């Protein structure tokens, strides 16, 4: 392959992002705004964003925390619970600010305690979402303790998602942060209304990273990293040009002391170098010409939103990732801390 030293793309969007709240929000939002035109903002705050009014208030806090003259657009989501109603879905739709709803099976991941315990009972809400054209975003893992942690995504597909496709046909569904070959096959063979986001860390690392020379909490996220054969399936899907796979970083910052402890939180912070990390994956796969589709086009098309018109430029210009970044009254350890990145974003024009 001939080496390229520059990448020029339509400005990308991040279809799965955790920005947190308060002082931490102000510390991380700039990283995403620097690269991405828009991002789907995850609602798993404490307490979660369950109403349209809460989503609008959160959007104002995000806007207030943005760097001056940033035109980054936060696309808001509602957190579904056992008490969600079709009326709230209609309010969400009418607001124009909420573009999707998130399904966390109760207990599946960080701040999912208020999540849904009985998914079939949610059917009227899902019908309302289909009618409103709001996609359902899913953390696709069963919470059944008898199911091996590494199998929880494939089991969720069979127990929950496949039945859902027939129970509410026409509902747009995004399987967030897919991690397995089974999920890739499910999306590929599914209807046009089924898509998936893929993180940079699941494309770059397999589960060995969790245990390389000792226990590595900064590689711990949910769904947990999987075997190499699954990573290869994800790389194939992301770099294939298939329109129903797109970029979602799942950048999920946690304060250092909540990761480096006896029971560390799940979540990996990647916003500091998101597009640069994806560029490495696509370069390794000799597929840099497909990065724009995955990062900048497929997601907007699936959500039915306009494509961005401005551009972003990356250059081969190695840099060392800092060991830590400020995170409210603590610090966050970024992915690749102390390591070298190959690519650097050199310019991003504003919309
Ligand atoms: N991915 C993670 O490991 N953690 C996310 C939640 C999530 O996306 O599941 C978080 O909010 O920290
Ligand atoms: Zn999740
Ligand atoms: Zn997430």
mmCIF file of C-alpha atoms and ligand atoms in Angstrom:
data_model
loop_
_atom_site.group_PDB
_atom_site.id
_atom_site.type_symbol
_atom_site.label_atom_id
_atom_site.label_comp_id
_atom_site.label_asym_id
_atom_site.label_seq_id
_atom_site.Cartn_x
_atom_site.Cartn_y
_atom_site.Cartn_z
ATOM 1 C CA UNK A 1 0.000 0.000 0.000
ATOM 2 C CA UNK A 2 1.161 3.532 -0.657
ATOM 3 C CA UNK A 3 1.521 5.519 2.529
ATOM 4 C CA UNK A 4 -0.724 8.511 2.906
ATOM 5 C CA UNK A 5 0.258 11.370 5.160
ATOM 6 C CA UNK A 6 -2.969 13.365 4.999
ATOM 7 C CA UNK A 7 -6.620 12.497 5.466
ATOM 8 C CA UNK A 8 -9.341 14.924 4.466
ATOM 9 C CA UNK A 9 -12.923 14.099 5.420
ATOM 10 C CA UNK A 10 -16.372 15.563 5.754
ATOM 11 C CA UNK A 11 -16.561 16.475 9.420
ATOM 12 C CA UNK A 12 -17.620 13.378 11.401
ATOM 13 C CA UNK A 13 -20.291 12.853 14.071
ATOM 14 C CA UNK A 14 -20.104 10.732 17.215
ATOM 15 C CA UNK A 15 -23.236 8.591 17.503
ATOM 16 C CA UNK A 16 -22.537 7.464 21.105
ATOM 17 C CA UNK A 17 -20.976 9.788 23.651
ATOM 18 C CA UNK A 18 -20.943 10.266 27.443
ATOM 19 C CA UNK A 19 -20.313 13.867 28.489
ATOM 20 C CA UNK A 20 -21.246 13.558 32.201
ATOM 21 C CA UNK A 21 -22.285 16.752 34.012
ATOM 22 C CA UNK A 22 -21.039 19.629 36.142
ATOM 23 C CA UNK A 23 -17.337 20.520 36.183
ATOM 24 C CA UNK A 24 -16.410 17.209 34.521
ATOM 25 C CA UNK A 25 -18.642 18.071 31.555
ATOM 26 C CA UNK A 26 -16.788 21.331 31.002
ATOM 27 C CA UNK A 27 -13.475 19.449 31.054
ATOM 28 C CA UNK A 28 -14.418 16.832 28.436
ATOM 29 C CA UNK A 29 -16.888 18.440 26.012
ATOM 30 C CA UNK A 30 -14.195 20.421 24.186
ATOM 31 C CA UNK A 31 -12.447 17.231 23.078
ATOM 32 C CA UNK A 32 -15.523 16.094 21.192
ATOM 33 C CA UNK A 33 -16.449 19.558 19.895
ATOM 34 C CA UNK A 34 -12.964 19.880 18.395
ATOM 35 C CA UNK A 35 -13.549 16.951 16.035
ATOM 36 C CA UNK A 36 -17.218 16.210 15.717
ATOM 37 C CA UNK A 37 -20.044 18.335 14.334
ATOM 38 C CA UNK A 38 -22.696 16.498 16.357
ATOM 39 C CA UNK A 39 -22.922 13.776 18.961
ATOM 40 C CA UNK A 40 -25.621 11.591 20.440
ATOM 41 C CA UNK A 41 -25.448 12.381 24.136
ATOM 42 C CA UNK A 42 -26.050 9.442 26.430
ATOM 43 C CA UNK A 43 -28.618 10.020 29.200
ATOM 44 C CA UNK A 44 -27.114 7.866 31.988
ATOM 45 C CA UNK A 45 -26.534 10.707 34.431
ATOM 46 C CA UNK A 46 -27.312 10.399 38.134
ATOM 47 C CA UNK A 47 -30.306 10.814 38.150
ATOM 48 C CA UNK A 48 -30.899 9.768 34.527
ATOM 49 C CA UNK A 49 -32.379 11.995 31.823
ATOM 50 C CA UNK A 50 -35.892 10.560 31.610
ATOM 51 C CA UNK A 51 -38.025 13.531 30.514
ATOM 52 C CA UNK A 52 -37.843 15.938 27.609
ATOM 53 C CA UNK A 53 -37.605 18.799 30.082
ATOM 54 C CA UNK A 54 -34.517 17.199 31.657
ATOM 55 C CA UNK A 55 -32.999 16.625 28.210
ATOM 56 C CA UNK A 56 -33.520 20.277 27.271
ATOM 57 C CA UNK A 57 -31.962 21.441 30.544
ATOM 58 C CA UNK A 58 -28.990 19.094 30.040
ATOM 59 C CA UNK A 59 -28.552 20.424 26.498
ATOM 60 C CA UNK A 60 -28.337 23.950 27.910
ATOM 61 C CA UNK A 61 -25.649 22.869 30.394
ATOM 62 C CA UNK A 62 -23.690 21.254 27.543
ATOM 63 C CA UNK A 63 -23.983 24.368 25.386
ATOM 64 C CA UNK A 64 -22.864 26.558 28.281
ATOM 65 C CA UNK A 65 -19.791 24.348 28.786
ATOM 66 C CA UNK A 66 -18.700 24.482 25.121
ATOM 67 C CA UNK A 67 -15.611 26.379 24.084
ATOM 68 C CA UNK A 68 -16.422 29.837 22.773
ATOM 69 C CA UNK A 69 -17.610 29.976 19.146
ATOM 70 C CA UNK A 70 -18.038 26.199 18.962
ATOM 71 C CA UNK A 71 -20.996 25.120 16.855
ATOM 72 C CA UNK A 72 -21.030 21.554 18.190
ATOM 73 C CA UNK A 73 -24.580 20.194 18.292
ATOM 74 C CA UNK A 74 -25.587 17.906 21.158
ATOM 75 C CA UNK A 75 -28.315 15.507 19.982
ATOM 76 C CA UNK A 76 -30.243 14.496 23.066
ATOM 77 C CA UNK A 77 -31.644 11.132 24.162
ATOM 78 C CA UNK A 78 -34.109 9.944 26.801
ATOM 79 C CA UNK A 79 -33.333 7.129 29.208
ATOM 80 C CA UNK A 80 -36.130 4.539 29.096
ATOM 81 C CA UNK A 81 -37.401 3.121 32.386
ATOM 82 C CA UNK A 82 -40.266 0.863 33.463
ATOM 83 C CA UNK A 83 -42.283 4.087 33.843
ATOM 84 C CA UNK A 84 -41.683 5.597 30.389
ATOM 85 C CA UNK A 85 -44.894 6.585 28.584
ATOM 86 C CA UNK A 86 -45.970 7.100 24.950
ATOM 87 C CA UNK A 87 -46.885 10.711 25.931
ATOM 88 C CA UNK A 88 -43.287 11.450 26.887
ATOM 89 C CA UNK A 89 -42.189 10.068 23.500
ATOM 90 C CA UNK A 90 -44.534 12.518 21.754
ATOM 91 C CA UNK A 91 -43.151 15.410 23.827
ATOM 92 C CA UNK A 92 -39.629 14.291 22.943
ATOM 93 C CA UNK A 93 -40.463 14.248 19.261
ATOM 94 C CA UNK A 94 -42.132 17.646 19.347
ATOM 95 C CA UNK A 95 -39.142 19.206 21.121
ATOM 96 C CA UNK A 96 -36.961 18.589 18.073
ATOM 97 C CA UNK A 97 -34.030 18.315 20.515
ATOM 98 C CA UNK A 98 -34.429 14.657 21.452
ATOM 99 C CA UNK A 99 -33.520 12.396 18.554
ATOM 100 C CA UNK A 100 -33.541 8.917 20.135
ATOM 101 C CA UNK A 101 -34.253 6.906 23.297
ATOM 102 C CA UNK A 102 -31.832 4.632 25.106
ATOM 103 C CA UNK A 103 -32.591 1.201 26.464
ATOM 104 C CA UNK A 104 -30.377 0.041 29.313
ATOM 105 C CA UNK A 105 -31.393 -3.342 30.680
ATOM 106 C CA UNK A 106 -31.486 -2.644 34.456
ATOM 107 C CA UNK A 107 -28.061 -3.336 35.941
ATOM 108 C CA UNK A 108 -26.259 -3.936 32.628
ATOM 109 C CA UNK A 109 -23.725 -1.098 32.856
ATOM 110 C CA UNK A 110 -22.680 2.200 34.473
ATOM 111 C CA UNK A 111 -25.699 4.096 35.907
ATOM 112 C CA UNK A 112 -28.261 1.630 34.566
ATOM 113 C CA UNK A 113 -30.006 0.955 37.907
ATOM 114 C CA UNK A 114 -33.147 2.764 36.727
ATOM 115 C CA UNK A 115 -33.142 0.866 33.434
ATOM 116 C CA UNK A 116 -35.828 -1.384 32.058
ATOM 117 C CA UNK A 117 -36.602 -4.642 33.898
ATOM 118 C CA UNK A 118 -39.372 -5.937 31.600
ATOM 119 C CA UNK A 119 -38.706 -5.167 27.942
ATOM 120 C CA UNK A 120 -41.927 -6.716 26.504
ATOM 121 C CA UNK A 121 -43.937 -4.334 28.738
ATOM 122 C CA UNK A 122 -42.258 -1.438 26.966
ATOM 123 C CA UNK A 123 -44.017 -2.283 23.680
ATOM 124 C CA UNK A 124 -46.495 0.673 23.716
ATOM 125 C CA UNK A 125 -43.558 3.056 24.207
ATOM 126 C CA UNK A 126 -41.654 1.399 21.370
ATOM 127 C CA UNK A 127 -44.744 1.671 19.148
ATOM 128 C CA UNK A 128 -44.862 5.382 19.921
ATOM 129 C CA UNK A 129 -41.180 5.688 19.035
ATOM 130 C CA UNK A 130 -41.753 3.973 15.712
ATOM 131 C CA UNK A 131 -44.660 6.316 14.986
ATOM 132 C CA UNK A 132 -42.514 9.310 15.953
ATOM 133 C CA UNK A 133 -39.536 8.052 13.947
ATOM 134 C CA UNK A 134 -37.259 8.019 17.010
ATOM 135 C CA UNK A 135 -34.599 5.283 16.936
ATOM 136 C CA UNK A 136 -34.157 2.918 19.880
ATOM 137 C CA UNK A 137 -30.534 2.787 21.039
ATOM 138 C CA UNK A 138 -29.673 -0.383 22.905
ATOM 139 C CA UNK A 139 -27.024 -1.493 25.352
ATOM 140 C CA UNK A 140 -27.269 -5.063 24.123
ATOM 141 C CA UNK A 141 -26.321 -7.337 26.985
ATOM 142 C CA UNK A 142 -28.448 -9.593 29.169
ATOM 143 C CA UNK A 143 -28.044 -9.107 32.906
ATOM 144 C CA UNK A 144 -28.649 -12.795 33.710
ATOM 145 C CA UNK A 145 -25.919 -13.754 36.201
ATOM 146 C CA UNK A 146 -25.960 -17.340 34.918
ATOM 147 C CA UNK A 147 -24.798 -16.179 31.478
ATOM 148 C CA UNK A 148 -21.032 -15.862 31.074
ATOM 149 C CA UNK A 149 -20.014 -12.183 30.892
ATOM 150 C CA UNK A 150 -18.384 -12.720 27.497
ATOM 151 C CA UNK A 151 -21.606 -14.224 26.060
ATOM 152 C CA UNK A 152 -24.068 -11.590 27.215
ATOM 153 C CA UNK A 153 -24.256 -9.783 23.872
ATOM 154 C CA UNK A 154 -25.014 -12.849 21.678
ATOM 155 C CA UNK A 155 -27.563 -14.056 24.240
ATOM 156 C CA UNK A 156 -29.229 -10.613 24.244
ATOM 157 C CA UNK A 157 -29.568 -10.789 20.465
ATOM 158 C CA UNK A 158 -31.452 -14.079 20.624
ATOM 159 C CA UNK A 159 -33.525 -13.395 23.729
ATOM 160 C CA UNK A 160 -34.407 -9.734 23.170
ATOM 161 C CA UNK A 161 -33.449 -8.183 19.845
ATOM 162 C CA UNK A 162 -34.602 -10.848 17.425
ATOM 163 C CA UNK A 163 -38.069 -10.986 19.059
ATOM 164 C CA UNK A 164 -38.150 -7.161 19.064
ATOM 165 C CA UNK A 165 -37.647 -7.019 15.298
ATOM 166 C CA UNK A 166 -40.879 -8.945 14.845
ATOM 167 C CA UNK A 167 -42.759 -7.358 17.783
ATOM 168 C CA UNK A 168 -42.218 -3.791 16.536
ATOM 169 C CA UNK A 169 -41.297 -3.997 12.843
ATOM 170 C CA UNK A 170 -40.217 -0.699 11.354
ATOM 171 C CA UNK A 171 -38.733 0.599 14.622
ATOM 172 C CA UNK A 172 -35.222 1.892 13.971
ATOM 173 C CA UNK A 173 -32.785 0.128 16.288
ATOM 174 C CA UNK A 174 -29.107 0.893 16.870
ATOM 175 C CA UNK A 175 -27.142 -1.789 18.664
ATOM 176 C CA UNK A 176 -24.615 0.344 20.473
ATOM 177 C CA UNK A 177 -20.951 -0.575 20.831
ATOM 178 C CA UNK A 178 -21.139 -4.019 19.195
ATOM 179 C CA UNK A 179 -18.333 -6.334 20.278
ATOM 180 C CA UNK A 180 -18.921 -9.735 18.694
ATOM 181 C CA UNK A 181 -19.020 -11.504 15.337
ATOM 182 C CA UNK A 182 -22.573 -12.581 16.242
ATOM 183 C CA UNK A 183 -23.668 -8.943 16.491
ATOM 184 C CA UNK A 184 -22.030 -8.089 13.170
ATOM 185 C CA UNK A 185 -23.838 -10.986 11.480
ATOM 186 C CA UNK A 186 -27.124 -10.034 13.124
ATOM 187 C CA UNK A 187 -26.911 -6.464 11.828
ATOM 188 C CA UNK A 188 -25.773 -7.516 8.361
ATOM 189 C CA UNK A 189 -28.601 -9.991 7.954
ATOM 190 C CA UNK A 190 -31.191 -7.724 9.579
ATOM 191 C CA UNK A 191 -33.608 -5.194 8.080
ATOM 192 C CA UNK A 192 -32.702 -1.717 6.837
ATOM 193 C CA UNK A 193 -33.968 -0.376 10.174
ATOM 194 C CA UNK A 194 -31.206 -2.138 12.134
ATOM 195 C CA UNK A 195 -27.746 -0.581 12.550
ATOM 196 C CA UNK A 196 -24.764 -0.624 14.919
ATOM 197 C CA UNK A 197 -22.114 1.675 16.305
ATOM 198 C CA UNK A 198 -18.545 0.461 16.811
ATOM 199 C CA UNK A 199 -16.037 2.002 19.233
ATOM 200 C CA UNK A 200 -12.382 2.664 18.480
ATOM 201 C CA UNK A 201 -11.258 0.619 21.476
ATOM 202 C CA UNK A 202 -13.158 -2.495 20.379
ATOM 203 C CA UNK A 203 -11.565 -2.121 16.933
ATOM 204 C CA UNK A 204 -8.053 -1.696 18.332
ATOM 205 C CA UNK A 205 -7.854 -4.101 21.268
ATOM 206 C CA UNK A 206 -8.873 -7.600 22.254
ATOM 207 C CA UNK A 207 -9.359 -8.936 25.764
ATOM 208 C CA UNK A 208 -5.658 -9.604 26.243
ATOM 209 C CA UNK A 209 -5.305 -5.847 26.792
ATOM 210 C CA UNK A 210 -7.180 -6.219 30.092
ATOM 211 C CA UNK A 211 -4.539 -8.519 31.501
ATOM 212 C CA UNK A 212 -1.283 -7.485 29.769
ATOM 213 C CA UNK A 213 1.354 -7.848 32.501
ATOM 214 C CA UNK A 214 -1.255 -7.268 35.228
ATOM 215 C CA UNK A 215 -4.812 -6.019 35.674
ATOM 216 C CA UNK A 216 -5.474 -2.955 33.498
ATOM 217 C CA UNK A 217 -8.562 -1.077 34.679
ATOM 218 C CA UNK A 218 -8.321 1.539 31.929
ATOM 219 C CA UNK A 219 -9.152 -1.119 29.347
ATOM 220 C CA UNK A 220 -12.276 -2.160 31.220
ATOM 221 C CA UNK A 221 -15.592 -1.201 29.671
ATOM 222 C CA UNK A 222 -18.913 -2.837 28.956
ATOM 223 C CA UNK A 223 -19.483 -4.778 26.849
ATOM 224 C CA UNK A 224 -16.049 -6.051 27.817
ATOM 225 C CA UNK A 225 -13.317 -6.485 25.165
ATOM 226 C CA UNK A 226 -13.594 -9.828 23.404
ATOM 227 C CA UNK A 227 -11.385 -12.391 21.640
ATOM 228 C CA UNK A 228 -9.271 -11.489 18.613
ATOM 229 C CA UNK A 229 -11.649 -13.198 16.170
ATOM 230 C CA UNK A 230 -14.407 -10.838 17.292
ATOM 231 C CA UNK A 231 -12.159 -7.802 16.932
ATOM 232 C CA UNK A 232 -11.372 -8.902 13.389
ATOM 233 C CA UNK A 233 -15.099 -9.209 12.617
ATOM 234 C CA UNK A 234 -15.626 -5.644 13.879
ATOM 235 C CA UNK A 235 -12.766 -4.304 11.770
ATOM 236 C CA UNK A 236 -14.184 -6.064 8.737
ATOM 237 C CA UNK A 237 -17.638 -4.565 9.371
ATOM 238 C CA UNK A 238 -16.386 -1.031 10.016
ATOM 239 C CA UNK A 239 -14.073 -0.963 7.012
ATOM 240 C CA UNK A 240 -16.434 -2.786 4.638
ATOM 241 C CA UNK A 241 -18.353 0.295 3.574
ATOM 242 C CA UNK A 242 -21.596 -1.275 4.847
ATOM 243 C CA UNK A 243 -24.017 1.610 5.464
ATOM 244 C CA UNK A 244 -25.467 0.287 8.699
ATOM 245 C CA UNK A 245 -22.204 0.385 10.661
ATOM 246 C CA UNK A 246 -21.030 3.750 11.924
ATOM 247 C CA UNK A 247 -18.850 5.585 14.415
ATOM 248 C CA UNK A 248 -19.835 5.776 18.070
ATOM 249 C CA UNK A 249 -16.917 6.297 20.443
ATOM 250 C CA UNK A 250 -18.687 5.409 23.699
ATOM 251 C CA UNK A 251 -16.086 7.708 25.219
ATOM 252 C CA UNK A 252 -16.984 7.197 28.890
ATOM 253 C CA UNK A 253 -14.752 9.137 31.297
ATOM 254 C CA UNK A 254 -14.499 8.130 34.950
ATOM 255 C CA UNK A 255 -12.438 9.788 37.686
ATOM 256 C CA UNK A 256 -9.113 7.998 38.096
ATOM 257 C CA UNK A 257 -9.826 6.856 41.667
ATOM 258 C CA UNK A 258 -13.087 5.169 40.586
ATOM 259 C CA UNK A 259 -11.188 3.077 38.007
ATOM 260 C CA UNK A 260 -8.036 2.305 40.000
ATOM 261 C CA UNK A 261 -9.650 0.600 42.995
ATOM 262 C CA UNK A 262 -11.065 -2.691 44.278
ATOM 263 C CA UNK A 263 -14.206 -2.494 42.138
ATOM 264 C CA UNK A 264 -13.472 -0.248 39.185
ATOM 265 C CA UNK A 265 -16.094 1.417 36.984
ATOM 266 C CA UNK A 266 -16.705 0.330 33.399
ATOM 267 C CA UNK A 267 -15.876 2.908 30.735
ATOM 268 C CA UNK A 268 -12.945 4.038 28.572
ATOM 269 C CA UNK A 269 -12.161 7.673 27.773
ATOM 270 C CA UNK A 270 -11.275 8.144 24.089
ATOM 271 C CA UNK A 271 -12.596 11.595 23.166
ATOM 272 C CA UNK A 272 -9.109 13.160 23.378
ATOM 273 C CA UNK A 273 -8.051 11.252 20.240
ATOM 274 C CA UNK A 274 -11.205 9.699 18.848
ATOM 275 C CA UNK A 275 -10.881 10.198 15.122
ATOM 276 C CA UNK A 276 -7.133 9.627 15.268
ATOM 277 C CA UNK A 277 -7.734 6.210 16.870
ATOM 278 C CA UNK A 278 -10.222 5.235 14.163
ATOM 279 C CA UNK A 279 -7.780 6.456 11.500
ATOM 280 C CA UNK A 280 -5.216 3.946 12.804
ATOM 281 C CA UNK A 281 -7.717 1.122 12.399
ATOM 282 C CA UNK A 282 -8.657 2.086 8.867
ATOM 283 C CA UNK A 283 -5.030 2.590 7.888
ATOM 284 C CA UNK A 284 -4.047 -0.827 9.274
ATOM 285 C CA UNK A 285 -6.862 -2.366 7.229
ATOM 286 C CA UNK A 286 -5.740 -0.445 4.133
ATOM 287 C CA UNK A 287 -9.200 1.142 4.043
ATOM 288 C CA UNK A 288 -8.621 4.862 4.663
ATOM 289 C CA UNK A 289 -10.887 5.589 1.703
ATOM 290 C CA UNK A 290 -13.779 4.077 3.688
ATOM 291 C CA UNK A 291 -13.241 6.129 6.838
ATOM 292 C CA UNK A 292 -15.435 8.978 5.635
ATOM 293 C CA UNK A 293 -18.469 6.745 5.095
ATOM 294 C CA UNK A 294 -18.121 5.179 8.540
ATOM 295 C CA UNK A 295 -17.307 8.400 10.408
ATOM 296 C CA UNK A 296 -19.229 11.084 8.554
ATOM 297 C CA UNK A 297 -22.008 9.684 6.348
ATOM 298 C CA UNK A 298 -23.623 6.415 7.456
ATOM 299 C CA UNK A 299 -24.832 7.639 10.843
ATOM 300 C CA UNK A 300 -26.463 10.799 9.529
ATOM 301 C CA UNK A 301 -28.141 8.808 6.766
ATOM 302 C CA UNK A 302 -29.484 6.220 9.204
ATOM 303 C CA UNK A 303 -30.849 8.873 11.575
ATOM 304 C CA UNK A 304 -32.319 10.787 8.634
ATOM 305 C CA UNK A 305 -30.294 13.909 9.463
ATOM 306 C CA UNK A 306 -28.465 16.086 6.935
ATOM 307 C CA UNK A 307 -24.855 15.227 6.193
ATOM 308 C CA UNK A 308 -22.283 17.745 7.417
ATOM 309 C CA UNK A 309 -20.860 20.083 4.828
ATOM 310 C CA UNK A 310 -17.602 21.218 6.419
ATOM 311 C CA UNK A 311 -14.389 19.207 6.542
ATOM 312 C CA UNK A 312 -11.680 17.973 8.886
ATOM 313 C CA UNK A 313 -8.031 17.312 8.146
ATOM 314 C CA UNK A 314 -5.668 14.831 9.801
ATOM 315 C CA UNK A 315 -1.928 14.644 9.251
ATOM 316 C CA UNK A 316 0.631 11.957 10.033
ATOM 317 C CA UNK A 317 2.369 13.759 12.868
ATOM 318 C CA UNK A 318 3.096 11.549 15.896
ATOM 319 C CA UNK A 319 2.330 12.854 19.387
ATOM 320 C CA UNK A 320 2.421 11.410 22.876
ATOM 321 C CA UNK A 321 -0.830 11.101 24.797
ATOM 322 C CA UNK A 322 -0.665 12.744 28.244
ATOM 323 C CA UNK A 323 -0.894 10.440 31.274
ATOM 324 C CA UNK A 324 -3.969 12.275 32.585
ATOM 325 C CA UNK A 325 -6.404 15.040 31.804
ATOM 326 C CA UNK A 326 -8.349 17.240 34.202
ATOM 327 C CA UNK A 327 -11.772 15.847 35.093
ATOM 328 C CA UNK A 328 -13.762 18.011 37.518
ATOM 329 C CA UNK A 329 -12.063 17.805 40.905
ATOM 330 C CA UNK A 330 -10.158 14.718 39.790
ATOM 331 C CA UNK A 331 -8.396 13.424 36.666
ATOM 332 C CA UNK A 332 -9.182 10.960 33.897
ATOM 333 C CA UNK A 333 -6.693 8.544 32.343
ATOM 334 C CA UNK A 334 -7.181 8.538 28.569
ATOM 335 C CA UNK A 335 -6.814 5.514 26.296
ATOM 336 C CA UNK A 336 -3.191 5.128 25.153
ATOM 337 C CA UNK A 337 -1.969 7.263 28.104
ATOM 338 C CA UNK A 338 1.770 7.823 27.699
ATOM 339 C CA UNK A 339 1.685 6.100 24.305
ATOM 340 C CA UNK A 340 2.111 7.462 20.811
ATOM 341 C CA UNK A 341 -0.623 8.437 18.345
ATOM 342 C CA UNK A 342 0.188 8.398 14.647
ATOM 343 C CA UNK A 343 -2.381 10.887 13.429
ATOM 344 C CA UNK A 344 -3.240 14.391 14.507
ATOM 345 C CA UNK A 345 -6.244 16.532 13.682
ATOM 346 C CA UNK A 346 -4.743 19.682 12.182
ATOM 347 C CA UNK A 347 -7.797 21.628 11.177
ATOM 348 C CA UNK A 348 -11.529 21.403 11.450
ATOM 349 C CA UNK A 349 -13.665 24.034 9.827
ATOM 350 C CA UNK A 350 -16.801 25.120 11.641
ATOM 351 C CA UNK A 351 -20.208 24.504 10.140
HETATM 352 N N1 LIG B 1 -19.334 1.589 28.178
HETATM 353 C C1 LIG B 1 -19.075 1.601 29.462
HETATM 354 O O1 LIG B 1 -18.314 0.750 29.939
HETATM 355 N N2 LIG B 1 -19.581 2.530 30.297
HETATM 356 C C2 LIG B 1 -20.546 3.552 29.968
HETATM 357 C C3 LIG B 1 -21.939 3.022 29.880
HETATM 358 C C4 LIG B 1 -22.208 2.218 28.633
HETATM 359 O O2 LIG B 1 -22.119 2.747 27.522
HETATM 360 O O3 LIG B 1 -22.530 1.026 28.741
HETATM 361 C C5 LIG B 1 -20.467 4.656 31.034
HETATM 362 O O4 LIG B 1 -21.388 5.474 31.116
HETATM 363 O O5 LIG B 1 -19.475 4.717 31.765
HETATM 364 ZN ZN1 LIG B 2 -23.540 0.683 26.967
HETATM 365 ZN ZN1 LIG B 3 -21.919 4.210 26.384
#
